[in-house]
Short mmCIF file of C-alpha atoms and ligand atoms in Angstrom, two decimals:
data_model
loop_
_atom_site.label_atom_id
_atom_site.label_comp_id
_atom_site.label_asym_id
_atom_site.label_seq_id
_atom_site.Cartn_x
_atom_site.Cartn_y
_atom_site.Cartn_z
CA UNK A 1 160.33 48.58 72.74
CA UNK A 2 162.08 45.37 73.64
CA UNK A 3 164.90 45.39 76.21
CA UNK A 4 168.30 45.75 74.51
CA UNK A 5 169.82 42.79 76.43
CA UNK A 6 166.97 40.61 75.08
CA UNK A 7 167.64 41.66 71.49
CA UNK A 8 171.36 41.06 71.99
CA UNK A 9 170.75 37.59 73.36
CA UNK A 10 168.46 36.79 70.41
CA UNK A 11 171.15 38.04 68.07
CA UNK A 12 173.76 35.84 69.73
CA UNK A 13 171.52 32.79 69.44
CA UNK A 14 170.11 33.63 66.02
CA UNK A 15 172.14 31.15 63.95
CA UNK A 16 172.39 28.35 66.50
CA UNK A 17 170.39 27.91 69.68
CA UNK A 18 172.59 26.25 72.29
CA UNK A 19 174.06 23.03 70.91
CA UNK A 20 171.17 22.55 68.47
CA UNK A 21 173.05 23.77 65.40
CA UNK A 22 169.95 25.58 64.17
CA UNK A 23 168.01 28.77 64.68
CA UNK A 24 164.90 28.66 66.89
CA UNK A 25 163.08 29.75 63.71
CA UNK A 26 164.12 26.50 62.03
CA UNK A 27 163.21 24.12 64.84
CA UNK A 28 160.32 21.71 64.78
CA UNK A 29 157.90 22.64 67.54
CA UNK A 30 157.93 18.91 68.40
CA UNK A 31 161.71 18.87 69.00
CA UNK A 32 163.27 18.44 72.43
CA UNK A 33 165.02 21.80 72.17
CA UNK A 34 161.77 23.61 71.46
CA UNK A 35 159.89 21.79 74.23
CA UNK A 36 162.57 23.05 76.60
CA UNK A 37 162.05 26.65 75.40
CA UNK A 38 158.27 26.65 75.79
CA UNK A 39 158.46 24.84 79.16
CA UNK A 40 160.95 27.40 80.46
CA UNK A 41 158.84 30.26 79.13
CA UNK A 42 155.84 28.96 81.07
CA UNK A 43 157.88 28.19 84.19
CA UNK A 44 159.48 31.64 84.33
CA UNK A 45 156.16 33.38 83.63
CA UNK A 46 154.60 31.38 86.48
CA UNK A 47 157.39 32.53 88.77
CA UNK A 48 157.33 36.22 87.89
CA UNK A 49 153.52 36.50 87.91
CA UNK A 50 153.08 34.21 90.92
CA UNK A 51 150.62 32.01 88.99
CA UNK A 52 149.09 29.36 91.30
CA UNK A 53 149.20 25.68 90.26
CA UNK A 54 145.47 25.53 89.61
CA UNK A 55 145.81 27.99 86.74
CA UNK A 56 146.74 26.97 83.18
CA UNK A 57 149.07 29.05 81.02
CA UNK A 58 148.53 29.15 77.26
CA UNK A 59 150.53 30.67 74.41
CA UNK A 60 148.08 31.27 71.58
CA UNK A 61 147.69 33.21 68.35
CA UNK A 62 144.97 35.51 67.06
CA UNK A 63 145.87 38.48 69.25
CA UNK A 64 144.03 39.84 72.25
CA UNK A 65 141.18 40.49 69.81
CA UNK A 66 140.53 36.74 69.46
CA UNK A 67 140.12 36.57 73.23
CA UNK A 68 137.14 38.93 72.86
CA UNK A 69 135.39 35.89 71.33
CA UNK A 70 137.16 33.11 73.23
CA UNK A 71 136.08 34.50 76.60
CA UNK A 72 132.32 34.36 75.90
CA UNK A 73 132.55 31.12 73.89
CA UNK A 74 134.32 29.39 76.78
CA UNK A 75 132.73 31.14 79.74
CA UNK A 76 129.03 31.37 78.80
CA UNK A 77 128.36 28.08 80.54
CA UNK A 78 125.27 28.69 82.71
CA UNK A 79 123.16 31.87 82.57
CA UNK A 80 124.86 33.09 79.36
CA UNK A 81 124.96 36.55 80.90
CA UNK A 82 128.06 38.64 81.59
CA UNK A 83 128.87 41.98 83.22
CA UNK A 84 131.24 44.34 81.37
CA UNK A 85 132.80 47.67 82.31
CA UNK A 86 133.13 49.92 79.26
CA UNK A 87 136.38 51.84 79.71
CA UNK A 88 137.50 52.30 76.12
CA UNK A 89 137.72 51.13 72.51
CA UNK A 90 139.07 47.70 73.49
CA UNK A 91 136.30 47.10 76.02
CA UNK A 92 133.78 48.20 73.43
CA UNK A 93 135.07 45.65 70.94
CA UNK A 94 134.96 42.95 73.61
CA UNK A 95 131.36 43.90 74.49
CA UNK A 96 130.28 43.84 70.85
CA UNK A 97 131.81 40.39 70.37
CA UNK A 98 130.35 38.89 73.57
CA UNK A 99 126.89 40.18 72.66
CA UNK A 100 126.94 37.78 69.68
CA UNK A 101 126.89 34.81 72.06
CA UNK A 102 124.96 35.88 75.13
CA UNK A 103 123.50 38.74 77.12
CA UNK A 104 125.87 41.57 78.01
CA UNK A 105 125.16 43.93 80.89
CA UNK A 106 127.31 47.08 80.81
CA UNK A 107 127.58 47.88 84.52
CA UNK A 108 129.37 51.20 84.00
CA UNK A 109 130.88 53.30 81.22
CA UNK A 110 132.98 56.45 80.84
CA UNK A 111 132.25 56.78 77.15
CA UNK A 112 130.40 60.10 77.57
CA UNK A 113 133.71 61.83 78.38
CA UNK A 114 136.01 60.02 75.93
CA UNK A 115 136.87 57.42 78.57
CA UNK A 116 139.06 59.85 80.54
CA UNK A 117 138.28 58.20 83.89
CA UNK A 118 137.48 54.80 85.40
CA UNK A 119 133.83 54.79 86.46
CA UNK A 120 132.96 54.10 90.09
CA UNK A 121 131.30 50.70 90.20
CA UNK A 122 128.05 50.11 92.04
CA UNK A 123 127.96 46.47 93.19
CA UNK A 124 124.14 46.71 93.29
CA UNK A 125 124.31 46.70 89.47
CA UNK A 126 126.37 43.53 89.32
CA UNK A 127 124.44 40.48 88.17
CA UNK A 128 125.08 37.69 90.68
CA UNK A 129 124.00 35.16 88.05
CA UNK A 130 126.53 36.38 85.49
CA UNK A 131 128.88 33.75 84.10
CA UNK A 132 131.72 36.27 84.35
CA UNK A 133 132.68 39.91 84.92
CA UNK A 134 134.97 41.65 82.42
CA UNK A 135 137.40 44.56 82.73
CA UNK A 136 140.29 46.08 80.77
CA UNK A 137 142.89 46.73 83.47
CA UNK A 138 144.78 49.37 81.47
CA UNK A 139 143.19 51.46 78.75
CA UNK A 140 145.93 51.95 76.21
CA UNK A 141 144.39 54.79 74.21
CA UNK A 142 143.10 56.92 77.11
CA UNK A 143 145.82 56.29 79.72
CA UNK A 144 143.55 55.06 82.49
CA UNK A 145 143.83 51.97 84.66
CA UNK A 146 141.88 50.24 87.39
CA UNK A 147 143.71 50.92 90.64
CA UNK A 148 141.05 48.98 92.60
CA UNK A 149 139.76 45.68 91.29
CA UNK A 150 135.99 45.13 91.55
CA UNK A 151 134.89 42.62 94.16
CA UNK A 152 132.84 40.22 92.08
CA UNK A 153 132.36 37.54 94.72
CA UNK A 154 131.94 34.12 93.11
CA UNK A 155 131.63 35.57 89.60
CA UNK A 156 135.01 35.02 87.90
CA UNK A 157 136.83 38.18 86.84
CA UNK A 158 138.22 38.37 83.27
CA UNK A 159 140.98 40.87 82.55
CA UNK A 160 142.40 42.19 79.31
CA UNK A 161 145.92 43.08 80.48
CA UNK A 162 147.36 43.60 77.00
CA UNK A 163 148.91 46.96 77.80
CA UNK A 164 149.98 46.50 81.41
CA UNK A 165 150.82 42.83 81.84
CA UNK A 166 153.98 42.38 83.98
CA UNK A 167 154.15 46.13 84.70
CA UNK A 168 152.76 45.96 88.22
CA UNK A 169 152.02 43.25 90.77
CA UNK A 170 148.64 41.54 90.47
CA UNK A 171 147.26 38.76 92.65
CA UNK A 172 146.43 36.19 89.95
CA UNK A 173 144.12 34.33 92.33
CA UNK A 174 141.66 37.26 92.09
CA UNK A 175 141.05 36.47 88.39
CA UNK A 176 139.32 33.75 86.40
CA UNK A 177 141.13 34.58 83.14
CA UNK A 178 143.93 37.03 82.37
CA UNK A 179 144.95 37.53 78.76
CA UNK A 180 147.32 39.79 76.86
CA UNK A 181 148.66 40.25 73.36
CA UNK A 182 152.43 39.97 73.73
CA UNK A 183 153.38 42.94 71.61
CA UNK A 184 153.08 45.73 74.16
CA UNK A 185 154.94 44.42 77.19
CA UNK A 186 156.03 40.82 76.63
CA UNK A 187 157.60 40.28 73.24
CA UNK A 188 156.99 40.59 69.52
CA UNK A 189 153.56 40.56 67.88
CA UNK A 190 152.08 37.14 67.17
CA UNK A 191 151.79 35.61 70.64
CA UNK A 192 148.75 35.89 72.89
CA UNK A 193 149.12 34.74 76.47
CA UNK A 194 146.20 33.47 78.53
CA UNK A 195 146.13 32.42 82.19
CA UNK A 196 142.98 30.46 83.04
CA UNK A 197 141.69 29.04 86.32
CA UNK A 198 141.44 25.32 85.63
CA UNK A 199 137.80 24.89 86.69
CA UNK A 200 136.81 27.33 83.93
CA UNK A 201 138.24 25.08 81.22
CA UNK A 202 136.01 22.50 79.52
CA UNK A 203 132.62 24.25 79.43
CA UNK A 204 132.77 25.85 75.99
CA UNK A 205 129.56 26.43 74.04
CA UNK A 206 128.69 23.65 71.62
CA UNK A 207 129.40 25.74 68.51
CA UNK A 208 132.88 26.80 69.67
CA UNK A 209 135.47 26.19 66.94
CA UNK A 210 138.11 23.69 68.08
CA UNK A 211 140.84 26.32 67.87
CA UNK A 212 138.80 28.71 70.06
CA UNK A 213 138.25 26.18 72.83
CA UNK A 214 140.66 26.66 75.77
CA UNK A 215 140.40 22.91 76.44
CA UNK A 216 141.99 22.14 73.06
CA UNK A 217 145.09 24.12 73.95
CA UNK A 218 145.22 23.08 77.62
CA UNK A 219 145.20 19.40 76.65
CA UNK A 220 147.88 19.92 74.02
CA UNK A 221 150.18 22.16 76.09
CA UNK A 222 149.72 25.03 73.60
CA UNK A 223 150.81 22.64 70.81
CA UNK A 224 147.53 21.54 69.24
CA UNK A 225 148.89 23.08 66.09
CA UNK A 226 152.16 24.88 65.40
CA UNK A 227 152.48 27.63 67.99
CA UNK A 228 154.19 30.98 67.21
CA UNK A 229 157.53 29.39 68.06
CA UNK A 230 159.94 32.29 67.63
CA UNK A 231 157.61 34.76 69.35
CA UNK A 232 157.31 32.46 72.38
CA UNK A 233 161.10 32.18 72.46
CA UNK A 234 161.38 36.00 72.48
CA UNK A 235 158.80 36.17 75.29
CA UNK A 236 160.91 33.68 77.24
CA UNK A 237 163.93 35.98 76.89
CA UNK A 238 161.84 38.91 78.13
CA UNK A 239 160.63 36.84 81.13
CA UNK A 240 164.26 35.88 81.90
CA UNK A 241 165.29 39.54 81.69
CA UNK A 242 162.46 40.59 84.02
CA UNK A 243 163.26 37.87 86.52
CA UNK A 244 166.92 38.81 86.57
CA UNK A 245 166.18 42.46 87.26
CA UNK A 246 164.14 41.55 90.35
CA UNK A 247 160.80 40.50 88.92
CA UNK A 248 157.54 42.40 88.68
CA UNK A 249 157.90 44.26 92.03
CA UNK A 250 161.21 45.78 90.86
CA UNK A 251 159.68 46.56 87.45
CA UNK A 252 156.68 48.21 89.11
CA UNK A 253 158.96 50.48 91.14
CA UNK A 254 160.78 51.63 88.00
CA UNK A 255 157.47 52.11 86.18
CA UNK A 256 156.12 54.23 89.04
CA UNK A 257 159.24 56.37 88.94
CA UNK A 258 158.98 56.78 85.17
CA UNK A 259 155.28 57.70 85.26
CA UNK A 260 155.81 60.05 88.24
CA UNK A 261 158.51 61.97 86.38
CA UNK A 262 156.13 62.68 83.51
CA UNK A 263 153.02 63.32 85.63
CA UNK A 264 154.93 65.69 87.94
CA UNK A 265 156.01 67.71 84.93
CA UNK A 266 152.49 67.72 83.44
CA UNK A 267 150.97 68.86 86.74
CA UNK A 268 153.41 71.77 87.01
CA UNK A 269 153.44 72.79 83.34
CA UNK A 270 151.68 75.92 82.04
CA UNK A 271 151.60 74.56 78.50
CA UNK A 272 151.12 70.79 78.68
CA UNK A 273 148.42 68.95 80.59
CA UNK A 274 147.43 65.32 81.06
CA UNK A 275 144.04 64.27 79.71
CA UNK A 276 143.00 61.83 82.47
CA UNK A 277 140.42 63.43 84.79
CA UNK A 278 141.42 61.82 88.08
CA UNK A 279 144.93 61.17 89.39
CA UNK A 280 143.84 57.87 90.92
CA UNK A 281 143.03 56.46 87.46
CA UNK A 282 146.34 57.34 85.81
CA UNK A 283 148.09 54.62 83.83
CA UNK A 284 151.72 53.72 84.47
CA UNK A 285 152.13 52.67 80.84
CA UNK A 286 150.32 55.14 78.56
CA UNK A 287 150.32 58.86 79.29
CA UNK A 288 148.24 61.06 76.98
CA UNK A 289 148.77 64.83 77.09
CA UNK A 290 147.89 67.94 75.10
CA UNK A 291 148.90 71.59 74.75
CA UNK A 292 145.33 72.64 73.98
CA UNK A 293 146.43 73.86 70.53
CA UNK A 294 146.42 71.36 67.66
CA UNK A 295 149.10 73.19 65.69
CA UNK A 296 151.43 73.23 68.72
CA UNK A 297 150.76 69.51 69.33
CA UNK A 298 151.77 68.77 65.74
CA UNK A 299 154.87 70.92 66.07
CA UNK A 300 155.88 69.14 69.28
CA UNK A 301 155.48 65.71 67.70
CA UNK A 302 157.65 66.85 64.79
CA UNK A 303 160.39 68.24 67.03
CA UNK A 304 160.37 65.11 69.17
CA UNK A 305 160.79 62.90 66.08
CA UNK A 306 163.85 64.91 65.05
CA UNK A 307 165.32 64.05 68.47
CA UNK A 308 164.58 60.32 67.98
CA UNK A 309 161.41 60.22 70.08
CA UNK A 310 158.83 58.56 67.84
CA UNK A 311 155.28 57.18 68.14
CA UNK A 312 154.24 60.14 70.30
CA UNK A 313 151.09 60.98 68.37
CA UNK A 314 147.96 60.41 70.44
CA UNK A 315 145.05 58.29 69.22
CA UNK A 316 142.70 60.34 67.02
CA UNK A 317 139.86 60.02 69.57
CA UNK A 318 141.94 61.79 72.25
CA UNK A 319 144.25 63.91 70.08
CA UNK A 320 147.52 65.46 71.21
CA UNK A 321 150.32 63.21 72.33
CA UNK A 322 150.64 59.87 74.08
CA UNK A 323 153.83 58.58 75.67
CA UNK A 324 153.74 54.79 75.86
CA UNK A 325 156.37 53.95 78.44
CA UNK A 326 156.21 50.17 78.56
CA UNK A 327 158.56 48.02 80.68
CA UNK A 328 161.48 48.19 78.27
CA UNK A 329 161.52 52.02 78.21
CA UNK A 330 164.26 53.16 80.59
CA UNK A 331 163.85 56.10 82.99
CA UNK A 332 166.38 58.04 80.87
CA UNK A 333 163.97 57.85 77.93
CA UNK A 334 161.24 59.53 79.99
CA UNK A 335 163.68 62.13 81.30
CA UNK A 336 164.71 62.95 77.75
CA UNK A 337 161.06 63.51 76.83
CA UNK A 338 160.48 65.73 79.88
CA UNK A 339 163.58 67.77 79.02
CA UNK A 340 162.26 68.33 75.52
CA UNK A 341 158.84 69.34 76.86
CA UNK A 342 160.48 71.85 79.22
CA UNK A 343 162.46 73.38 76.39
CA UNK A 344 159.42 73.43 74.11
CA UNK A 345 157.39 75.18 76.79
CA UNK A 346 159.99 77.94 77.21
CA UNK A 347 160.14 78.47 73.45
CA UNK A 348 156.39 78.44 72.85
CA UNK A 349 154.77 80.12 75.79
C1 LIG B 401 146.46 46.47 71.80
C2 LIG B 401 145.33 46.02 72.62
C3 LIG B 401 144.44 45.01 72.18
C4 LIG B 401 144.51 44.39 70.80
O1 LIG B 401 145.51 43.47 70.73
P1 LIG B 401 145.70 42.56 69.41
O2 LIG B 401 146.74 41.59 69.88
O3 LIG B 401 146.19 43.47 68.33
O4 LIG B 401 144.42 41.93 69.08
C5 LIG B 401 143.43 44.62 73.04
N1 LIG B 401 143.29 45.16 74.25
C6 LIG B 401 144.14 46.12 74.70
C7 LIG B 401 143.94 46.69 76.07
C8 LIG B 401 145.18 46.58 73.90
O5 LIG B 401 145.99 47.54 74.34
#
């Protein structure tokens, strides 16, 4: 979902942005108007995430999936070794990609139980010579998240925040690189945001394609080539919306309320149950749940769709249902789902 006020603002500005007389979609990325938009997008993102000055902000393309290659290509600068935590399908893809360029050490994994928990990390297994340490902060498919960040000492921490960026407060200074595809919590598909500590820029492996080198984009202010202009504009509107409603702390509070409403129901229900093994690891954004009966799951998804609640089918690896309650989903949306689950439980017990 995107916030309704953001879509309305985009609609209002669709034919002419400010005094420009043209749509943002028609602007040259080299125009003064567009420079203003991308500068404001970065400035507001810096404010709402509390990004320190010694971090660079990039708006890229290629999706979060391109970062699976950009991270190793740019960060394998000394030992060419990296530590990864395997907490789901996205981590697995990142591991597979990094292993093409260097040595990957999987320090922990929850794969043996369909990634339904965040493994406890044993710092004795961390490689102090690693060029970086990699985690996926929120595991979209399985509904888990890291509630404690690993202490990696001097080894820079990389984080795929695609599915929980801007949903809760993070101390950016604890990370070397944070990246996220925009399409889950920031804007439309097509923009990939990366926040990079500046000392980590400029050490890319020799073979790194120009477009995959962070330095290329840092030096050109995300304008080495034509950036995804309209997508960045939409992200800017989302950042403005978030700032106006009180920033990430206010958003986090709403997200906690939303998630609590659903988890409280799941914990009390005789029919539905959450699939995450430990409460501590529960995601605020993605909540998978099952009835334990595939036919009932299918019936629930069908009944929900009739009531306008769509995209509730869980990933095939987990089954059942998954409620993705990203930032733009209001509390009322979650309450409506809980009401339907209550009714469904009475009718199908
Ligand atoms: C969706 C998702 C991705 C993939 O993003 P793309 O932009 O489609 O490449 C990567 N990581 C996580 C955690 C995701 O949720």
